Coordinates of C-alpha atoms and ligand atoms in Angstrom, one line a residue:
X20 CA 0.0 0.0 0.0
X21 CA 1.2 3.3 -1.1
X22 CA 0.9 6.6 1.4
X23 CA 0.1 9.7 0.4
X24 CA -1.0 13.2 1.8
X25 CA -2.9 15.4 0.1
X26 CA -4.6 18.6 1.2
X27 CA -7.7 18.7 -0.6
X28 CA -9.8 15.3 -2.0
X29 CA -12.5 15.4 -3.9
X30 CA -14.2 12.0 -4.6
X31 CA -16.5 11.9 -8.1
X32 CA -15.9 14.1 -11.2
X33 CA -19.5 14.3 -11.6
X34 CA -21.4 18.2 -11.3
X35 CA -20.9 18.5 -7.8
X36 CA -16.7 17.5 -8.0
X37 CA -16.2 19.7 -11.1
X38 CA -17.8 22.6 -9.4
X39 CA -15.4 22.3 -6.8
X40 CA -12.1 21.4 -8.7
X41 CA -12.7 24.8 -10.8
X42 CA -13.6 27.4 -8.1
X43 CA -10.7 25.8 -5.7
X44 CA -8.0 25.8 -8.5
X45 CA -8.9 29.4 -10.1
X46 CA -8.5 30.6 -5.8
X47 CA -5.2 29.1 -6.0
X48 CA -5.5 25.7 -4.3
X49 CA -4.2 22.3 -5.6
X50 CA -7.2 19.5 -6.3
X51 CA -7.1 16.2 -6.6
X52 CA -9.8 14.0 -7.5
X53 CA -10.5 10.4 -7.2
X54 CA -12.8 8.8 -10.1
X55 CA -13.5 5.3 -10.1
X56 CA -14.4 5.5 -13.6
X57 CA -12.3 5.9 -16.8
X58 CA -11.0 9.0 -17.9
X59 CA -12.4 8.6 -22.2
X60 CA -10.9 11.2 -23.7
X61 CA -7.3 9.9 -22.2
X62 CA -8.3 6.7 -23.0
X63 CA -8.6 7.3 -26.9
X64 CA -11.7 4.7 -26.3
X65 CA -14.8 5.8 -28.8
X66 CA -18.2 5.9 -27.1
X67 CA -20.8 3.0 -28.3
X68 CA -24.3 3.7 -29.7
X69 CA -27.5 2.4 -28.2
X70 CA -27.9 -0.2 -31.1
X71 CA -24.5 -1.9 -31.6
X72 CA -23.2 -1.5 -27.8
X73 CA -19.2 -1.8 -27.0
X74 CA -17.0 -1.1 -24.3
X75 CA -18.9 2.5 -23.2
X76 CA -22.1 0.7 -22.6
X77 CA -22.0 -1.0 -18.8
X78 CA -19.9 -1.0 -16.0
X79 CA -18.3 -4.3 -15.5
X80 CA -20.9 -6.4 -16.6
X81 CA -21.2 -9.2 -19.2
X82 CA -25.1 -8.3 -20.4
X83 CA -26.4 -4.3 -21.6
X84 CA -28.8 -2.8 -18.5
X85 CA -30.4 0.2 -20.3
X86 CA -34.4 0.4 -19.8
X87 CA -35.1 -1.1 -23.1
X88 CA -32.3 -2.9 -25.6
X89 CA -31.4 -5.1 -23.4
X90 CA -30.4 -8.1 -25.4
X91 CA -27.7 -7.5 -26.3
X92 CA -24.1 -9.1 -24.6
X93 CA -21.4 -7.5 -24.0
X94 CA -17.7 -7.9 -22.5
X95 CA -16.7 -7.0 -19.1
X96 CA -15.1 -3.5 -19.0
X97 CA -15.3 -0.3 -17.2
X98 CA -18.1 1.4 -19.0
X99 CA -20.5 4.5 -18.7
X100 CA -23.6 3.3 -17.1
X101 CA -24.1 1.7 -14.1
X102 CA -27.1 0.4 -12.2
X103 CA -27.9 -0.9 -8.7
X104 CA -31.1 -2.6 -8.2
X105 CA -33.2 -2.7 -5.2
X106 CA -36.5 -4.1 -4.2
X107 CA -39.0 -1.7 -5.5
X108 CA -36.6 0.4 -7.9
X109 CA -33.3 0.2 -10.3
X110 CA -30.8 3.4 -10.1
X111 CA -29.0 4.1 -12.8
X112 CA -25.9 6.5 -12.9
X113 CA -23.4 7.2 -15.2
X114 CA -19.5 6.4 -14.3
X115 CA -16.2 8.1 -16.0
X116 CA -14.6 11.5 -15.5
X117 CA -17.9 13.5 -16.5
X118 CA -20.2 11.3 -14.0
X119 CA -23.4 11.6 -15.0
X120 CA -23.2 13.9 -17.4
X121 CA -21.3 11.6 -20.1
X122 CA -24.6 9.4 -19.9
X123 CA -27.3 11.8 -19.7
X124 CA -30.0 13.1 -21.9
X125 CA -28.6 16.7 -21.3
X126 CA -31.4 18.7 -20.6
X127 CA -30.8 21.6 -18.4
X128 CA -33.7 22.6 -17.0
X129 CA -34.4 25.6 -14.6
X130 CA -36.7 24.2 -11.5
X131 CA -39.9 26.5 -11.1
X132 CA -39.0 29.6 -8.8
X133 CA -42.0 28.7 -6.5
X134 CA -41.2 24.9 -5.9
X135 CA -37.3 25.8 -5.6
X136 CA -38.3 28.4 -2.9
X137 CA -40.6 25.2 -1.4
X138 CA -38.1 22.6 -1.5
X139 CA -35.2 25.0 0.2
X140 CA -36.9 27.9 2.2
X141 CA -33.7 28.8 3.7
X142 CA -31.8 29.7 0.6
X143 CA -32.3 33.3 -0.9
X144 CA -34.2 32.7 -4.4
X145 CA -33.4 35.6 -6.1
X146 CA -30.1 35.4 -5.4
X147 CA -30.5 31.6 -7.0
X148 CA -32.4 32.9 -10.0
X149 CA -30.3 36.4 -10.4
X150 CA -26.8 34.9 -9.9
X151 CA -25.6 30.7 -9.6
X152 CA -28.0 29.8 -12.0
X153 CA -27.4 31.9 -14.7
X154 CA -23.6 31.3 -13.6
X155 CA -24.5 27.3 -14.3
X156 CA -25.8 27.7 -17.8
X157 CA -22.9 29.9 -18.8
X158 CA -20.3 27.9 -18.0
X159 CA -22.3 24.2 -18.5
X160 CA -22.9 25.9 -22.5
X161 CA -26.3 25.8 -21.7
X162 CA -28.1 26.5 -25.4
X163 CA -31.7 25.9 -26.6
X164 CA -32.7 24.3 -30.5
X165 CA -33.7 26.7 -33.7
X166 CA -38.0 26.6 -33.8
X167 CA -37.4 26.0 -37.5
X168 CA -34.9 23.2 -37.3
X169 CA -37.2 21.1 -35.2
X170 CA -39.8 21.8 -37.0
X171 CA -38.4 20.6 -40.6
X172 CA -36.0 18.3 -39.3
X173 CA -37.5 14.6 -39.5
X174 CA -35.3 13.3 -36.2
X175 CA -37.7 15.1 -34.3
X176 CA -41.2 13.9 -35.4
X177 CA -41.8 11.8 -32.4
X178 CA -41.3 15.7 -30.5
X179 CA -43.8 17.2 -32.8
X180 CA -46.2 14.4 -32.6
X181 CA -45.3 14.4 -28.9
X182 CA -46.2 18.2 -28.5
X183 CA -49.4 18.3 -30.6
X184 CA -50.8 15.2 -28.8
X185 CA -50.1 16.9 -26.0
X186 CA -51.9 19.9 -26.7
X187 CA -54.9 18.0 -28.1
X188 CA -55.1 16.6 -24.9
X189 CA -55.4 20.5 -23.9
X190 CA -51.8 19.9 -21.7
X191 CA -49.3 23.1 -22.1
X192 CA -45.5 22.5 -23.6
X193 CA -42.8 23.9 -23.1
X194 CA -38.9 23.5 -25.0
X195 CA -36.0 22.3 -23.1
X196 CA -32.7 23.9 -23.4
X197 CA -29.8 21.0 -23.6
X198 CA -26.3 21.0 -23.3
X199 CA -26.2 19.3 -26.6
X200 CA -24.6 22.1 -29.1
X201 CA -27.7 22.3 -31.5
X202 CA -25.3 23.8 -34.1
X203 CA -23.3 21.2 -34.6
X204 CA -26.5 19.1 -34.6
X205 CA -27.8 21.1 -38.0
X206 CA -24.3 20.4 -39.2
X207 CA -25.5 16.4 -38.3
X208 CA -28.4 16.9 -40.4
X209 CA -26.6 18.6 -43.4
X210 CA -24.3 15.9 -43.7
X211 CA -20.9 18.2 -43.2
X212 CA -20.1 16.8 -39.5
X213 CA -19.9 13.0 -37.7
X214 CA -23.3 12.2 -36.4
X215 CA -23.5 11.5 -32.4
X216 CA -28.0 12.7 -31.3
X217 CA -28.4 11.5 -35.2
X218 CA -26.9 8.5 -34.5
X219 CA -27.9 6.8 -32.0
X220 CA -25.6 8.2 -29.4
X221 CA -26.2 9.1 -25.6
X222 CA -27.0 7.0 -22.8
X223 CA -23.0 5.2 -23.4
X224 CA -21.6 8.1 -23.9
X225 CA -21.9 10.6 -27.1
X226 CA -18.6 11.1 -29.7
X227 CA -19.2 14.2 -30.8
X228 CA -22.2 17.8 -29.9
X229 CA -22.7 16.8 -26.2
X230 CA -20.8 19.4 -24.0
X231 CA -20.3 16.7 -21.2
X232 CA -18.1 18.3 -18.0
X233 CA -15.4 16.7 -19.6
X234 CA -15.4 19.6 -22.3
X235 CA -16.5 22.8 -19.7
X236 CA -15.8 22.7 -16.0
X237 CA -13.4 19.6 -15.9
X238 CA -11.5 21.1 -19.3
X239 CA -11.2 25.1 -17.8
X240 CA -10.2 23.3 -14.3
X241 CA -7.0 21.4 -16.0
X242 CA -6.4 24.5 -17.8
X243 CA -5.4 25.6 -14.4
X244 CA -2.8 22.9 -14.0
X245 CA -4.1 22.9 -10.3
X246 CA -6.2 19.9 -10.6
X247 CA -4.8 16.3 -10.9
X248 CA -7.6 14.0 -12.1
X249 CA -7.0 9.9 -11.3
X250 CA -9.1 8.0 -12.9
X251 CA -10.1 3.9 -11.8
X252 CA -9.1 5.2 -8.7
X253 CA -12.3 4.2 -6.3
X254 CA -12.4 5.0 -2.9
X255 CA -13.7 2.1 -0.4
X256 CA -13.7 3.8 2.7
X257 CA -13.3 6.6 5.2
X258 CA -11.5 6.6 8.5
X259 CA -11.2 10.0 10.9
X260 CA -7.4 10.3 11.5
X261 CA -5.7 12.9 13.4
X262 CA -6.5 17.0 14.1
X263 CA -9.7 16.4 12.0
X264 CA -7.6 14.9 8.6
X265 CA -9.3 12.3 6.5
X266 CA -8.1 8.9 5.5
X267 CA -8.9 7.0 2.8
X268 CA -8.8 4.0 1.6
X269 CA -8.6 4.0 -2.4
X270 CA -7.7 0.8 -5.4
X271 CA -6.9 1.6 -8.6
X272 CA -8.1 -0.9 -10.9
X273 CA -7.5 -2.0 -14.7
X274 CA -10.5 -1.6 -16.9
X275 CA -11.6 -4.6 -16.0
X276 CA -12.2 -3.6 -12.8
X277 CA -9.0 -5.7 -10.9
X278 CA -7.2 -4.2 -8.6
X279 CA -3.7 -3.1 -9.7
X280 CA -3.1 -1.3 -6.6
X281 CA -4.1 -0.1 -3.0
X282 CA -3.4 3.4 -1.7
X283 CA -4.1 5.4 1.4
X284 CA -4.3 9.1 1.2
X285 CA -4.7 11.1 4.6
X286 CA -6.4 14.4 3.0
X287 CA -6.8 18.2 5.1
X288 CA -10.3 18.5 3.3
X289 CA -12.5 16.2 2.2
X290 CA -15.2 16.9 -0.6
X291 CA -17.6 14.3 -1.3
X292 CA -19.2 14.6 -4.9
X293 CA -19.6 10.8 -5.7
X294 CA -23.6 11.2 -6.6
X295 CA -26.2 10.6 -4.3
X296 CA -26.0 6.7 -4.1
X297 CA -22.2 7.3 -4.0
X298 CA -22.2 9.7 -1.4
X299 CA -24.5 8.0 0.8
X300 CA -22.8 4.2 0.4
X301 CA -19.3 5.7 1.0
X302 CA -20.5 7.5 4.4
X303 CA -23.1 4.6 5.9
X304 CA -20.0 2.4 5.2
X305 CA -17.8 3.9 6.6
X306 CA -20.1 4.7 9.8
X307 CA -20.4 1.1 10.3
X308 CA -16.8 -0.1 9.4
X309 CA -14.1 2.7 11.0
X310 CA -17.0 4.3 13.3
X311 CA -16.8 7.9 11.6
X312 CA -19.7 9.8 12.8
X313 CA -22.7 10.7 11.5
X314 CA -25.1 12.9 12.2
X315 CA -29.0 11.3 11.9
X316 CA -29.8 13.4 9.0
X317 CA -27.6 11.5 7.0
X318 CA -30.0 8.5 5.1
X319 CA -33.3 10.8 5.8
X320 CA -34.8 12.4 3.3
X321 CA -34.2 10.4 0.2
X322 CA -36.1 10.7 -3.4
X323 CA -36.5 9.6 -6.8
X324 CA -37.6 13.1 -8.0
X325 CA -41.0 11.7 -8.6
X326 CA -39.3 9.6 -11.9
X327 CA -41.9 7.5 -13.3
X328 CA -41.3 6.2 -17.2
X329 CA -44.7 5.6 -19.1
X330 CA -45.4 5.1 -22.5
X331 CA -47.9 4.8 -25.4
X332 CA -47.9 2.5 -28.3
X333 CA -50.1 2.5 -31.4
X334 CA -49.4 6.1 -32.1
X335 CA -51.2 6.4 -35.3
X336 CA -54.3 7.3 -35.6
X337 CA -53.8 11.3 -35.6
X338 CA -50.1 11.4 -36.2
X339 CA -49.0 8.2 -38.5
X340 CA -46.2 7.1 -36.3
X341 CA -43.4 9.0 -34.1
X342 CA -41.0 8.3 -37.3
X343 CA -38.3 6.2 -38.4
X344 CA -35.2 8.2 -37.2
X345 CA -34.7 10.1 -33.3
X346 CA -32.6 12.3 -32.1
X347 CA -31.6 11.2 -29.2
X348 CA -31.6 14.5 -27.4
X349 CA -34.8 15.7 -25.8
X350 CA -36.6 19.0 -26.8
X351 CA -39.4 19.3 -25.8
X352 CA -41.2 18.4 -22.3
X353 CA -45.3 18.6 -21.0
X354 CA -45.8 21.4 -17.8
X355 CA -48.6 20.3 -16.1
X356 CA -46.6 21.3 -12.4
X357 CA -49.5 23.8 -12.0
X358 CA -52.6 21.5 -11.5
X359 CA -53.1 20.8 -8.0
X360 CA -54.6 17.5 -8.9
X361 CA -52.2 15.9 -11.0
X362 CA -48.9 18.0 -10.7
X363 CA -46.2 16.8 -13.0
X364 CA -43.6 17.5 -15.5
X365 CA -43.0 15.4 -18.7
X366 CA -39.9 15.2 -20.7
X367 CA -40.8 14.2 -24.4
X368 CA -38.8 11.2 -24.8
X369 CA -37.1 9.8 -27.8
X370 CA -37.2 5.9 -28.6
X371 CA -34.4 6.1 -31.4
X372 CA -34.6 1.9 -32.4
X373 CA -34.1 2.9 -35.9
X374 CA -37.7 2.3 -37.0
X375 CA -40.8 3.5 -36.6
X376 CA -42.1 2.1 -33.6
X377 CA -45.3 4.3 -32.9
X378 CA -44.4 4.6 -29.8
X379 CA -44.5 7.5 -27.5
X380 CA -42.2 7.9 -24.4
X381 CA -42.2 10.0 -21.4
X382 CA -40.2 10.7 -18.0
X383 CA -42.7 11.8 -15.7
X384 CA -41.1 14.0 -12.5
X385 CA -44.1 14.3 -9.9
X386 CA -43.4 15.8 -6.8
X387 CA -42.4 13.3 -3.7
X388 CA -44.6 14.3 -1.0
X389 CA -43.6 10.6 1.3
X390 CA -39.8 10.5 1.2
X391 CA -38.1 7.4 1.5
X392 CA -34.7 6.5 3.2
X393 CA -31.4 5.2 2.7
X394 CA -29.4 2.8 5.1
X395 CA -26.2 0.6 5.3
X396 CA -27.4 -3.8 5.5
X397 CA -24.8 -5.2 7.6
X398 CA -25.6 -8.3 6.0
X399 CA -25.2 -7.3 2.0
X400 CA -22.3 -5.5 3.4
X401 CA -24.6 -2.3 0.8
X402 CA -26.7 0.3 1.7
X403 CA -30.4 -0.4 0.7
X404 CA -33.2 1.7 1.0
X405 CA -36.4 2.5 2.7
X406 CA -38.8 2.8 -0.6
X407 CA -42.5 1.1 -1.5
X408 CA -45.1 1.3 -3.6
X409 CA -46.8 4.2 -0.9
X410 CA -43.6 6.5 -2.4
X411 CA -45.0 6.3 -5.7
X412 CA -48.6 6.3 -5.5
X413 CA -48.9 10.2 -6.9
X414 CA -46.6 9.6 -9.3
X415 CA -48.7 6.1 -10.5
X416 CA -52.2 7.8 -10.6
X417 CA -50.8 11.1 -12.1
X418 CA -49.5 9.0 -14.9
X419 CA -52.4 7.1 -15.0
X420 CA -54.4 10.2 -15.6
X421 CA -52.0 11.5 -18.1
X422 CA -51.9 8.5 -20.0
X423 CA -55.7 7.7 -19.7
X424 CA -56.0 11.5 -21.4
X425 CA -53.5 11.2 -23.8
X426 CA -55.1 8.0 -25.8
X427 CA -59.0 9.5 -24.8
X428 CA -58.3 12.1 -27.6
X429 CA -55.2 10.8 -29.7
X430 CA -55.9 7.0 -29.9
X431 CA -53.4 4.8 -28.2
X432 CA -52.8 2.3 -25.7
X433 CA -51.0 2.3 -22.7
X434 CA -47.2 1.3 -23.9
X435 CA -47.4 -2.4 -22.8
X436 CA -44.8 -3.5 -25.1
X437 CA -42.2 -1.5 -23.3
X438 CA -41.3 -2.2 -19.7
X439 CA -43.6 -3.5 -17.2
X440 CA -46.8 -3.4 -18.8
X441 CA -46.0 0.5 -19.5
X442 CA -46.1 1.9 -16.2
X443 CA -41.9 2.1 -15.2
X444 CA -42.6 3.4 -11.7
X445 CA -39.0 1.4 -10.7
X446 CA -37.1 3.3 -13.0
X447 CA -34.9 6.1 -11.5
X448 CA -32.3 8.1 -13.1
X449 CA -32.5 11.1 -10.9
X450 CA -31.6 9.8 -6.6
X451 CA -31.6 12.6 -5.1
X452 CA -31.2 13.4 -1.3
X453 CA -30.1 11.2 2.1
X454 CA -27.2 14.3 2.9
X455 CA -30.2 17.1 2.6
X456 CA -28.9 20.8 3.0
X457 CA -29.7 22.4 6.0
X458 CA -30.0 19.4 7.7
X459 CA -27.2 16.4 7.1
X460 CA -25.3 19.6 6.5
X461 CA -24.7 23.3 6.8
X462 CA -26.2 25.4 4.5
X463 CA -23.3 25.7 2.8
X464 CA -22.6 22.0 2.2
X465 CA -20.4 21.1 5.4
X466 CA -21.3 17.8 7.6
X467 CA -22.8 18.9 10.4
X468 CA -20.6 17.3 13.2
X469 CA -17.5 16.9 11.1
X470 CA -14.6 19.2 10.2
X471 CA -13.4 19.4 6.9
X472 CA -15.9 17.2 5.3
X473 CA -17.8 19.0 2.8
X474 CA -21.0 17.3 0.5
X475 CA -21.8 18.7 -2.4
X476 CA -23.7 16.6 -5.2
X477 CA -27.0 15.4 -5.5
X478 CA -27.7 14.5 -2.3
X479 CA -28.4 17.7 -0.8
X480 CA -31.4 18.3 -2.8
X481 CA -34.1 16.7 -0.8
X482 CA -36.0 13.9 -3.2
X483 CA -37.5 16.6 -5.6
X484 CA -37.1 19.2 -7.9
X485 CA -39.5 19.2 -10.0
X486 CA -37.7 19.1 -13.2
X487 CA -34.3 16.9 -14.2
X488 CA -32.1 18.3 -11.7
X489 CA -28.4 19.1 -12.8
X490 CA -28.6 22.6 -13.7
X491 CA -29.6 22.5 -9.9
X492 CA -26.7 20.8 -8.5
X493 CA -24.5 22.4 -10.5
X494 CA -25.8 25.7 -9.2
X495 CA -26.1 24.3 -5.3
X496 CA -22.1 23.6 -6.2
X497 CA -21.5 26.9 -7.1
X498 CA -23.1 28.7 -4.7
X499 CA -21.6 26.3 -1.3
X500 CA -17.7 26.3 -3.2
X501 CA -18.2 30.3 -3.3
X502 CA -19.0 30.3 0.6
X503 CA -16.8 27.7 1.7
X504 CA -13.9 29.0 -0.4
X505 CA -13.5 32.7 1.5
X506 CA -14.9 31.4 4.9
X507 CA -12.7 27.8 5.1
X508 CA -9.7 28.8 3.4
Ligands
LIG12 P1 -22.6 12.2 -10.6 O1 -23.4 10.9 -10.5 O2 -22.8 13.0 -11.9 O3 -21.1 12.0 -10.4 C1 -20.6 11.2 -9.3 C2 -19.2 10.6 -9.8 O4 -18.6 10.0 -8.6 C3 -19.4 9.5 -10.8 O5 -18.5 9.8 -11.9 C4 -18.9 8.2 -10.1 O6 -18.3 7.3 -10.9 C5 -18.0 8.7 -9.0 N1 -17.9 7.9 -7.8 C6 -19.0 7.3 -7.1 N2 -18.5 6.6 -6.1 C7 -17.2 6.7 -6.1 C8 -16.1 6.2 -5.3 N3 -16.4 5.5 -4.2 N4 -14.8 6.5 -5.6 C9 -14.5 7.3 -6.7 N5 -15.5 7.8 -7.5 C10 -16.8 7.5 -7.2 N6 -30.3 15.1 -15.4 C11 -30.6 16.3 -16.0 O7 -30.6 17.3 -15.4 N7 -31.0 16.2 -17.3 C12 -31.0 15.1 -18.1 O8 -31.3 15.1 -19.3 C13 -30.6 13.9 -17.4 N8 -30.7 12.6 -18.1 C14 -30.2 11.5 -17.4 C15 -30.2 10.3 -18.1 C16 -29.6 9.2 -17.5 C17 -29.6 7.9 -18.3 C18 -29.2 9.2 -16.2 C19 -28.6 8.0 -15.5 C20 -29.2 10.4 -15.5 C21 -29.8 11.6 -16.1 N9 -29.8 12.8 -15.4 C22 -30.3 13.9 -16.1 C23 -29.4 12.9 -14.0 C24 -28.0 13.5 -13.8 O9 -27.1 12.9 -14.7 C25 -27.6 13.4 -12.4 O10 -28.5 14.0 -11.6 C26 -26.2 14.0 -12.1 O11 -25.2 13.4 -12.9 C27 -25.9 13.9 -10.6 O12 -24.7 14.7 -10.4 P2 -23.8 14.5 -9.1 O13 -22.8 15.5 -9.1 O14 -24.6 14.3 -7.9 O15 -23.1 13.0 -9.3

């Protein structure tokens, strides 16, 4: 086993860690961060569309574990997308320098003002909405799709069809600004660029248009030369060592996830950005292992934002299909937060299987109003969680009503070719929660009842948003780095 000290750790490279690793190098400080997945770029390795999956597509496993396509086999290897599965829902979370963001759909989506204000009454809205998240789209690239692209390009029937159903069904829409750079996507179309949303490409990992971390924060933190980035580095556990220092306990594996070597850093400050299932399994572990302490925040207060994947087949009658060819980048989504009834947000989903499928597909985000929580199983030697079919019953009937409303006027049945008879109420690609702000922590992101140990990812936003939530965290980051930076340093 190596030793090493190092002052400042951060563990994760997702929104949370880059955050962090920009604002501390651009004050002057040296960053490390651990990432137990593989750094791409580095790597030279190409990313894998949904249809033909390589390496990109799952982490260390031998079969494919997206929602749908999952036929295919595939060999071992550190890919992109990762999934843990528990009793009444399946995570899934994206792995690699990037974190999520190398795996996700891209769409950056402001949270209402009112529900923000909800969720965290102790934080100063305006100041959200004036300054960190305008800061967030700036430096995330944050830009929306030309109205007359979408409208003659035929990647994006099934958002058309999408949006007219929708209004038929006398729902409001609304467009979705993306991270996807919807320039070089008309350059896709044309023909004069290599295709990556007309391809196929996302949930391994896009080639080309996607402005992952990788290519903003992550790329403007190395410019620094402050920040030195280890990848298939994972970090097993945390011990308190002496005058309030950090050990940890870290292998660096091949990319077939053996271990080449062990290491233990002792760090001054710790910064833990390794997503919300990350976060939370690293700290419950280490609480029952090497006895660090925890305060009983930490666990409480866990969500799945609401995420509830529905679908509708036979989408004909009105339309004639969803068409051949998707983009895979969402544009548009369906606001129906404002009915008190059935409050919910809809992303417009594409199904890109390289035919017409008629099929419609939606993430539904409800609001969570029974949290669930997270704890560490001594037997499993994992955290599990606290979560039943009682955490998704608004979710179920409000997707039940939107469905139900949907076919009444556009034709349709509910999707049940797809994924449990159509109604994915296990599917979850936005944890949020179990380390809430304000009360696992500070308000700006410290551990209540430990020094030095700062959170700052996902899991301070407590089970909701409202809408998909990393323009928030990215935010959150910015704002808790900007405190902590000229109060802790
Ligand atoms: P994030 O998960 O991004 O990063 C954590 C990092 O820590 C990972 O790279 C992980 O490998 C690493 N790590 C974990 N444990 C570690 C350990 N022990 N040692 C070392 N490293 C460790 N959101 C949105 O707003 N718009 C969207 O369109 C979508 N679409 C979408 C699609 C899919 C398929 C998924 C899975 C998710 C989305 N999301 C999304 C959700 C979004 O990607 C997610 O909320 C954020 O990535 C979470 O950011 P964090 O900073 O919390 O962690």
């Amino acid at each position: 086993t190596e030793n090493l000290e190092i002052e400042n750790v951060i563990i994760g490279s997702g929104y949370g860690g880059a955050v962090v690793a920009l604002r501390l190098a651009e004050s002057g400080h040296e960053v490390t961060i651990l990432e137990m997945g593989l750094n791409w770029e580095k790597s030279g390795e190409k990313f894998s569309p949904m249809i033909s999956p390589g390496k990109s597509a799952a982490w260390l496993r031998t079969k494919t574990i997206a929602p749908f396509f999952n036929i295919f086999n595939t060999k071992k290897y550190t890919g992109t997308l990762d999934r843990w599965d528990f009793s009444n829902i399946k995570i899934w979370m994206g792995r690699g320098v990037g974190g999520g963001s190398l795996v996700n759909g891209g769409m950056a989506v402001l949270p209402k003002k009112d529900y923000f204000g909800e969720v965290f009454p102790e934080l100063n809205t305006e100041e959200f909405y004036g300054k960190y998240f305008p800061l967030a789209e700036k430096e995330l690239e944050v830009n929306s799709a030309d109205e007359s692209f979408l409208e003659n390009c035929s990647f994006y029937k099934f958002n058309k069809v999408g949006e007219q159903e929708a209004h038929k069904a006398g729902f409001k829409t609304v467009r979705v600004p993306n991270v996807y750079d919807f320039k070089y996507m008309e350059d896709e179309y044309e023909n004069k660029v290599p295709r990556s949303a007309l391809a196929g490409e996302v949930i391994y990992g896009n080639n080309y248009g996607k402005k992952s971390l990788d290519k903003t924060y992550l790329k403007k933190a190395q410019e620094t030369g402050k920040v030195h980035i280890h990848d298939l580095h994972k970090v097993e556990s945390i011990t308190k060592g002496l005058e309030n220092t950090y050990i940890l306990e870290v292998i660096q594996t091949n990319t077939l996830g053996e271990t080449i070597a062990k290491k233990k850093i002792i760090c001054k400050k710790l910064f833990l950005c390794a997503g919300t299932m990350g976060t939370l399994e690293l700290l419950l572990k280490s609480s029952n292992d090497n006895k660090l302490t925890l305060n009983s925040e930490v666990g409480q207060n866990w969500g799945n934002n609401g995420n509830f994947m529905t679908g509708r087949n036979f989408v004909k009658t009105f339309s004639g299909g969803t068409g051949v060819n998707h983009s895979t980048i969402p544009v548009g989504g369906i606001d129906n937060w404002d009915d008190k009834e059935h409050p919910f947000f809809s992303e417009i989903a594409p199904l890109p299987m390289g035919m017409d499928v008629a099929t419609s597909l939606y993430l539904m985000i409800n609001p969570v109003p029974k949290k669930g929580s997270v704890f560490f199983n001594p037997i499993s030697k994992k955290i599990d969680l606290q979560w039943s079919a009682e955490n998704v019953a608004l979710a179920r009937t409000n997707a039940e009503y939107f469905i139900k409303k949907m076919n009444k006027v556009n034709g349709g049945t509910r999707a049940h070719l797809l994924f449990n008879n159509g109604f994915g109420a296990d599917i979850c690609y936005h944890p949020l929660g179990g380390a809430v702000l304000g009360k696992a922590t500070d308000m700006m992101g410290r551990l209540k009842g430990s020094e030095n140990l700062y959170i700052i990812d996902g899991s301070l936003i407590p089970g909701t948003i409202g809408v998909n939530p990393f323009l928030t965290i990215t935010a959150l980051a910015e704002y808790c780095i900007e405190h902590i930076i000229s109060e802790d340093y």
